[in-house]
Coordinates of C-alpha atoms and ligand atoms in Angstrom, one line a residue:
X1 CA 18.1 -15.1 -9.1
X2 CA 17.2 -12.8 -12.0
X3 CA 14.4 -10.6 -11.2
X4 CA 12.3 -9.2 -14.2
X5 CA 10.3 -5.5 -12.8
X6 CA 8.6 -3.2 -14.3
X7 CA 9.3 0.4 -13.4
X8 CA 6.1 2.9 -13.4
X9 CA 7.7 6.0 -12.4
X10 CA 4.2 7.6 -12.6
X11 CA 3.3 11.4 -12.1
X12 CA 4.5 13.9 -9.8
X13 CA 7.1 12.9 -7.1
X14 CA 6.5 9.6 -8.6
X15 CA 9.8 9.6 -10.6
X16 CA 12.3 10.4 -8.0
X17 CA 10.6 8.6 -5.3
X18 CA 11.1 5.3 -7.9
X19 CA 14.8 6.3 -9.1
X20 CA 15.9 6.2 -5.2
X21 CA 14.2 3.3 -5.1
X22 CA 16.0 1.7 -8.1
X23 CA 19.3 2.9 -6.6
X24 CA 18.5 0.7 -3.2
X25 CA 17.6 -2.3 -5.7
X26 CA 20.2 -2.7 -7.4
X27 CA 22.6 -2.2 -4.2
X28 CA 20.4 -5.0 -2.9
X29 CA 20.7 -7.3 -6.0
X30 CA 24.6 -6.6 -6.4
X31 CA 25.1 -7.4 -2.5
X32 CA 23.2 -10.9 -3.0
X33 CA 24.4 -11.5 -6.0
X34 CA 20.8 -11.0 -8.2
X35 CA 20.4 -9.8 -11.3
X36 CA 17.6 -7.2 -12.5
X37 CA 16.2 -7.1 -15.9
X38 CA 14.5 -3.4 -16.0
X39 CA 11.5 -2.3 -18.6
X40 CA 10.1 0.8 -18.0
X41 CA 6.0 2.0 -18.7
X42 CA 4.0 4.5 -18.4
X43 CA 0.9 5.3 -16.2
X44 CA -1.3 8.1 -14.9
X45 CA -1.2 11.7 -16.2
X46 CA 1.8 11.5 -18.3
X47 CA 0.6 8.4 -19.6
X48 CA -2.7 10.4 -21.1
X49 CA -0.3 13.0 -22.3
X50 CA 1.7 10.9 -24.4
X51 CA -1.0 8.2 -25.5
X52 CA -4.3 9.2 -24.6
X53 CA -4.9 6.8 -21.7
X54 CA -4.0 6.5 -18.2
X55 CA -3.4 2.6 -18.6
X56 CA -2.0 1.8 -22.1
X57 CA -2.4 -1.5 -23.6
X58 CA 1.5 -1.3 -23.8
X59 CA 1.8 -1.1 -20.0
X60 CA -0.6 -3.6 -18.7
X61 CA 1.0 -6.1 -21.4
X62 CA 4.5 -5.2 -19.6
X63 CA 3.2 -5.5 -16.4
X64 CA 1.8 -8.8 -17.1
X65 CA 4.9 -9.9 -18.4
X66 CA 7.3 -9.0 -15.8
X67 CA 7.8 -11.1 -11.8
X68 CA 6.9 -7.5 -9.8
X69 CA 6.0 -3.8 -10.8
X70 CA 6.9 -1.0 -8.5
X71 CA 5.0 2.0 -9.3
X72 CA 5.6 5.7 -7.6
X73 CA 2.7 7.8 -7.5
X74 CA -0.2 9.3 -10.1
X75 CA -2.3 11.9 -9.9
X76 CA -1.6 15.7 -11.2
X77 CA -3.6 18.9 -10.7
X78 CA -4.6 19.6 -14.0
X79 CA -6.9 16.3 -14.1
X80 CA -8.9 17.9 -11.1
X81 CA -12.3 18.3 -12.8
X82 CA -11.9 15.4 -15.2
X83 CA -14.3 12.9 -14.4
X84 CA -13.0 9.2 -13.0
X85 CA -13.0 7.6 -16.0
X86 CA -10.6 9.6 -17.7
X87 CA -8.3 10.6 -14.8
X88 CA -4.4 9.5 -13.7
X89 CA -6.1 7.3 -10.8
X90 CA -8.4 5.3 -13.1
X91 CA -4.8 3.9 -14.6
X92 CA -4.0 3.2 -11.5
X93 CA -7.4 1.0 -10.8
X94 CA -6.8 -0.2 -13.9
X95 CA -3.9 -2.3 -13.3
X96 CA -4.9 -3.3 -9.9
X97 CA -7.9 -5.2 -11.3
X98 CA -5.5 -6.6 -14.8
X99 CA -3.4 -7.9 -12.3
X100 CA -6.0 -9.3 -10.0
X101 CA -3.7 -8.2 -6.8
X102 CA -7.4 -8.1 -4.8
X103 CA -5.2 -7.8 -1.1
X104 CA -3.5 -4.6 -0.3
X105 CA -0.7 -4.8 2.3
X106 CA 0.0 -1.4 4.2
X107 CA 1.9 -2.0 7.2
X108 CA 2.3 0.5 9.6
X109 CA 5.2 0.4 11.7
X110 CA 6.0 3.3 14.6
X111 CA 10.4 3.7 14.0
X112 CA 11.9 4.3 17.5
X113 CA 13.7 7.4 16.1
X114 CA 10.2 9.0 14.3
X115 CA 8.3 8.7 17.8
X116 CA 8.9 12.6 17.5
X117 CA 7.6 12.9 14.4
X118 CA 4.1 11.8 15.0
X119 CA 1.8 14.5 16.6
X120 CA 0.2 11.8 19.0
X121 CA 1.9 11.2 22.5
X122 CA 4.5 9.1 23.3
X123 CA 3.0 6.4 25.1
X124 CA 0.3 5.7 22.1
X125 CA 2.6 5.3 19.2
X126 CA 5.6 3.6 20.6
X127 CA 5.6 0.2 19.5
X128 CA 3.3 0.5 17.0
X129 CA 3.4 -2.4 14.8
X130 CA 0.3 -3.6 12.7
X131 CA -1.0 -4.1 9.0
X132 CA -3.8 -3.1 7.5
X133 CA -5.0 -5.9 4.7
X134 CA -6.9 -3.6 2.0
X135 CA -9.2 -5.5 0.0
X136 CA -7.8 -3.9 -3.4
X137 CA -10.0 -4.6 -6.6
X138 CA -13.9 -4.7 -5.1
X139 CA -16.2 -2.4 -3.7
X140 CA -17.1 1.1 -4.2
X141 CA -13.7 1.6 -6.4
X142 CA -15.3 -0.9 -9.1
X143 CA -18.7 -1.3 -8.8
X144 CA -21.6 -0.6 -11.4
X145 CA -23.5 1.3 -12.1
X146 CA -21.9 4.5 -11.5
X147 CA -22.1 7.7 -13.5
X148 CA -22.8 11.6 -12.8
X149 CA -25.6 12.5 -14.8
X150 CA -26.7 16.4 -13.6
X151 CA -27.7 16.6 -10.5
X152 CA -28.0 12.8 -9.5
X153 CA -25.1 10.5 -9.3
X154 CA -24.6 7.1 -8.0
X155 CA -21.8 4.4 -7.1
X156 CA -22.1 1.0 -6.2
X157 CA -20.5 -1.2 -3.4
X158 CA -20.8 -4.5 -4.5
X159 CA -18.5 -7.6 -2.8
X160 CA -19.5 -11.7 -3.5
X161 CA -18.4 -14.6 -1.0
X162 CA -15.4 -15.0 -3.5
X163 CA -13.8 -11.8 -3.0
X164 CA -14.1 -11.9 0.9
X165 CA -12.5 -15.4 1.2
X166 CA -9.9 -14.8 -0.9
X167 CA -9.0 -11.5 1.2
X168 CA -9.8 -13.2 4.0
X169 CA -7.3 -16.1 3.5
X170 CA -4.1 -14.2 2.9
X171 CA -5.5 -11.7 6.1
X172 CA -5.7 -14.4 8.4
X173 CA -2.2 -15.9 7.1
X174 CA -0.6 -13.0 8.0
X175 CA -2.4 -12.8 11.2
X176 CA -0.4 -16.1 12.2
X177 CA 2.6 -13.9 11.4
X178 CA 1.5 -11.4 13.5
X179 CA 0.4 -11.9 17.1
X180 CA -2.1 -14.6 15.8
X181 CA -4.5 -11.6 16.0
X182 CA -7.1 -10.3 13.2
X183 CA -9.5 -7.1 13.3
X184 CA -12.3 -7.0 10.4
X185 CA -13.7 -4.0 9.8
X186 CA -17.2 -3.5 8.4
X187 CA -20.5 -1.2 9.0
X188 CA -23.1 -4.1 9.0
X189 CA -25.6 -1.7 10.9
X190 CA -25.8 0.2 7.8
X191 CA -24.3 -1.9 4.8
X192 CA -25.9 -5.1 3.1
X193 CA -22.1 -5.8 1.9
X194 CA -20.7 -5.9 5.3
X195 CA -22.9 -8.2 6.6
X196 CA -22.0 -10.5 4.0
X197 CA -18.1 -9.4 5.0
X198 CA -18.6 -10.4 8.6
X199 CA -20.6 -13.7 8.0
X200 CA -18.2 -14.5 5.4
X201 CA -15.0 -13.6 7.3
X202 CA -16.6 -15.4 10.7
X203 CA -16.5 -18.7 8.3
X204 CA -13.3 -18.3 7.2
X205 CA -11.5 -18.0 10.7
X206 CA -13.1 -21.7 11.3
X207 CA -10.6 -22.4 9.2
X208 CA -7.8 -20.6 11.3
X209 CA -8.9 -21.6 14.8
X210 CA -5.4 -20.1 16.5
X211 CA -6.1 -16.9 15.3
X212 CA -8.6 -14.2 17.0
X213 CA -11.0 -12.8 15.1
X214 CA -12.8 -9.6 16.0
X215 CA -15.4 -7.5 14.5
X216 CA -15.0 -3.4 14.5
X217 CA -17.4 -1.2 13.4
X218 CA -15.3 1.4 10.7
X219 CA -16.0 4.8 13.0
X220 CA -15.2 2.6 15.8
X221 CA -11.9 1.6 13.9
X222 CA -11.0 5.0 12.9
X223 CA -11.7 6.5 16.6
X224 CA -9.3 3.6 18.5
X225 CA -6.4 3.9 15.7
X226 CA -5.2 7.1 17.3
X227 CA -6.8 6.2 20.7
X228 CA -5.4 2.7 21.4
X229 CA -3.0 1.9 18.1
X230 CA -1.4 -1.3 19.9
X231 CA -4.6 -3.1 20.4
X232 CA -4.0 -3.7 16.6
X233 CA -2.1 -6.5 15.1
X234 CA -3.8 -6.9 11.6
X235 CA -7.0 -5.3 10.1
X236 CA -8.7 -6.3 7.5
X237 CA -11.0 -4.5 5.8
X238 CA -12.9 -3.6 2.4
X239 CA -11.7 -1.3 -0.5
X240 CA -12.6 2.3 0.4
X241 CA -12.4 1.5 4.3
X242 CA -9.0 0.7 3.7
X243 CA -8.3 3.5 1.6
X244 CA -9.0 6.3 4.5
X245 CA -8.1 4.0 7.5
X246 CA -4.2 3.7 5.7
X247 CA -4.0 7.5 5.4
X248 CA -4.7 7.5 9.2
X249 CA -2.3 4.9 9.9
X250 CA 0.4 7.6 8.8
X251 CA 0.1 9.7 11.2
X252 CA 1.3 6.6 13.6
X253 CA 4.7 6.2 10.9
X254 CA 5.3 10.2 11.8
X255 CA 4.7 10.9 7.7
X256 CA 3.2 9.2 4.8
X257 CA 5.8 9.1 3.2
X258 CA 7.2 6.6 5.4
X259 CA 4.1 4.0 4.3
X260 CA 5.2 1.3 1.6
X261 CA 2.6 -1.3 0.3
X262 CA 2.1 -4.9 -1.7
X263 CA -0.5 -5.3 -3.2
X264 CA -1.2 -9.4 -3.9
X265 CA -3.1 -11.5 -6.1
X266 CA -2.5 -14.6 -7.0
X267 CA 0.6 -14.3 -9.1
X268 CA 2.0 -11.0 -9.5
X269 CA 3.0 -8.6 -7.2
X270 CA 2.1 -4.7 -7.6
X271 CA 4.6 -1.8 -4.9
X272 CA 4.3 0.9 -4.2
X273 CA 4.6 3.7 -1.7
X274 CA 0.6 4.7 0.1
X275 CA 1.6 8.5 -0.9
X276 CA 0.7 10.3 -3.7
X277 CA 2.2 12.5 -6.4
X278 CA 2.3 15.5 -4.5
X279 CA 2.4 18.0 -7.0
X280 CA 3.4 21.0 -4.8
X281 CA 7.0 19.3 -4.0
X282 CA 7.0 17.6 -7.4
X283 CA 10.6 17.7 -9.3
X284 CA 12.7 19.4 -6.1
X285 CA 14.4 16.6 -4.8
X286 CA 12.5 16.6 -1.3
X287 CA 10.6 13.6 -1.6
X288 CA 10.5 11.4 1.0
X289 CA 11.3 8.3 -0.5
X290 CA 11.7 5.6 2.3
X291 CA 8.0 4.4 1.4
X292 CA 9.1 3.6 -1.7
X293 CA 12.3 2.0 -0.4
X294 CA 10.2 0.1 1.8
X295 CA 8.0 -1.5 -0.9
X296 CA 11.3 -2.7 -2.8
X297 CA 11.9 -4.4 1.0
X298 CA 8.1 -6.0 0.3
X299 CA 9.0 -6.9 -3.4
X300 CA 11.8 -9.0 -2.2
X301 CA 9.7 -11.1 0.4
X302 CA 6.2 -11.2 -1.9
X303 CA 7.3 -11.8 -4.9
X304 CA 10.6 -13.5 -4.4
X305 CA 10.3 -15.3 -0.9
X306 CA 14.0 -13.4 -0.4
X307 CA 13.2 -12.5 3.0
X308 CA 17.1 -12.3 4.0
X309 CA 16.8 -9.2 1.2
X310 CA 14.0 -7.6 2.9
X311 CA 15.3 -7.6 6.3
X312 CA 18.5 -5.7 5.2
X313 CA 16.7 -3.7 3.6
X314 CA 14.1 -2.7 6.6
X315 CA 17.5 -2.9 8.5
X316 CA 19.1 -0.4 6.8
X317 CA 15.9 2.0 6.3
X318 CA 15.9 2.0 10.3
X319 CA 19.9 3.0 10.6
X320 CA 19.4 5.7 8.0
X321 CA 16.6 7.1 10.6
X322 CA 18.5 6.6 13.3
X323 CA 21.0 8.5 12.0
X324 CA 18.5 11.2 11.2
X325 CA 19.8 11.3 7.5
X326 CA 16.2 11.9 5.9
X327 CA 14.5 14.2 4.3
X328 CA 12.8 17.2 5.5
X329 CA 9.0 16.1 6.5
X330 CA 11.1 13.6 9.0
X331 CA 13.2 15.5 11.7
X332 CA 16.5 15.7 10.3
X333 CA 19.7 15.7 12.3
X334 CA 21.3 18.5 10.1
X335 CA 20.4 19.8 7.3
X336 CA 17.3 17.5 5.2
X337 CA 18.7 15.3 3.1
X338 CA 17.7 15.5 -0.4
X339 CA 15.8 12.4 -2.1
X340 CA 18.5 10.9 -4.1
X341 CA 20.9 11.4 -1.3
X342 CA 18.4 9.2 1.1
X343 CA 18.0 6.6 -1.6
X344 CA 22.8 6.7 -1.8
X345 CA 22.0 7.1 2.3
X346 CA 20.1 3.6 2.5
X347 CA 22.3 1.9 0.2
X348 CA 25.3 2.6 1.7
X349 CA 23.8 1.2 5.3
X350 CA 23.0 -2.1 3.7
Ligands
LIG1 C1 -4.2 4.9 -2.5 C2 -4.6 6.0 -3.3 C3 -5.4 5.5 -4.5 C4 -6.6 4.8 -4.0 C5 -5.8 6.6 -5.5 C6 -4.6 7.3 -6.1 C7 -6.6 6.0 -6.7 O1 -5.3 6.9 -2.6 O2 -3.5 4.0 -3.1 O3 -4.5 4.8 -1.3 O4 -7.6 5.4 -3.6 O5 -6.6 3.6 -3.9
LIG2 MG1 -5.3 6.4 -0.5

């Protein structure tokens, strides 16, 4: 197969985060005997240093012309009082709603050999296996109006029927990959949008009568995450919920820089890792970049169906842990590998 991505390297940690990642593509592609056609864009801060704008037109025209776009990370500290608009992040936005990828896959997997790694006991983490289905390009992140304006400002959460069922469909298709289960998440008692989520999703699991369907409340969700992790097979929930319930997910994985994530539309497919460009390690070769590694795995099965490619990847992510080659936020066996040396590490174990 000849696979056509576009590489969005991004700000910070962004850029060796995505080379590591390249290094366990192409091992992949060589040992299966794909071809990769590689263009290369750019996004986030160092995109508004050399054009301007966050998103240029340049890079959502590439991005709608490649199969899959893996992107590292944006965001850098010199933006930090810039308003949203004309931010890294809003590139970011940007090309989740030009490619219409509305559901956000972040699974969250406990690795036997990170149990240590994760502050939580034992007992709560260990087999820790669940997804969290983000709605991606609704809500709060995209809703008008919003502006600052003095001392008043205002944002909107907004969601229609459309953009729940669609969610809501590829959710509860997953859920019959996984345990047949399905957790929406939602804050009716306060929010006019979530009752229309949970009447919305309730119809939609009439349509998937094998799977069950339960209701959480969001605080509820965020309390039995670290309380009771395994009661979870796959959550789905709304933009912003997501967002914060992903970044608590982590602490499960032992480090966020273990998280990879799909995010799905229709046709394309955007990957990337859930961290960000963490400026303060940026350009040291420390980066954990297994997250990033991971959402090469997702590529493969998303926007290829090459599932047999995603399994030696995942495969070979879980050797490299086990034989404690990683980086330092992970507990190394030995000295902390370096980033480039995890991404020669997982290609080697393929
Ligand atoms: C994420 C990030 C982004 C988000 C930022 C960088 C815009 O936090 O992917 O979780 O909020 O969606
Ligand atoms: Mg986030």
């Amino acid at each position: 197969m000849n696979l056509k991505i576009l590489l969005l390297p991004g700000d910070g940690i962004g850029a060796e985060v995505t080379s590591a990642a390249v290094e366990v593509l192409n091992a992949t592609a060589k040992k299966f005997g794909h071809t990769v056609e590689y263009t290369e864009g750019l996004i986030g801060g160092i995109a508004i240093h050399k054009t301007g704008k966050p998103l240029p037109e340049d890079t959502m025209q590439k991005a709608l012309a490649a199969d899959a776009t893996l992107m590292g990370a944006v965001g850098l500290p010199e933006f930090d009082s810039t308003p949203p608009s004309q931010r890294p992040e809003r590139g970011l936005l940007d090309l989740r709603a030009g490619l219409e990828v509305f559901a956000n896959l972040r699974p969250v997997k406990a690795w036997p050999s990170l149990i240590e790694s994760s502050p939580l006991k034992n007992h709560l983490v260990e087999g820790v296996d669940l997804l969290i289905v983000r709605e991606l390009t609704g809500g709060l992140y995209f809703g008008t109006p919003r502006f600052l304006d003095g001392d008043r400002a205002v944002n909107t959460m907004t969601y229609t029927r459309r953009e729940i069922e669609r969610v809501a469909r590829k959710a509860f298709g997953f859920a019959r990959q996984r345990r047949w289960k399905l957790t929406s998440v939602d804050k009716p008692n306060v929010l006019e949008c979530s009752q229309l989520w949970r009447k919305v999703v309730t119809e939609i699991g009439k349509e998937y009568p094998d799977v069950e369907l339960d209701h959480m409340l969001v605080d509820t969700c965020a309390m039995q995450i670290v309380l009771n992790p395994k009661r979870f097979a796959v959550i789905l929930t709304e933009n912003m919920f997501g967002d914060i319930l992903s970044d608590e997910g982590a602490v499960l994985a032992g480090s966020i820089g273990m998280l990879p994530s799909a995010s799905l539309g229709d046709k394309k497919g955007l990957y990337e890792p859930v961290h960000g460009s963490a400026p303060d390690i940026a350009g040291q070769n420390k980066a954990n970049p297994l997250g990033a590694i991971g959402s090469v795995a997702a590529m493969f099965e998303y926007s290829f169906g090459l599932i047999k490619e995603a399994a030696a990847i995942n495969t070979a992510i879980g050797r490299v842990l086990e034989a404690g080659r990683v980086t330092a936020d992970l507990k190394p066996k030995g000295n902390p590998l370096t980033t480039d040396q995890v991404g020669k590490a997982v290609s080697e174990a393929l």
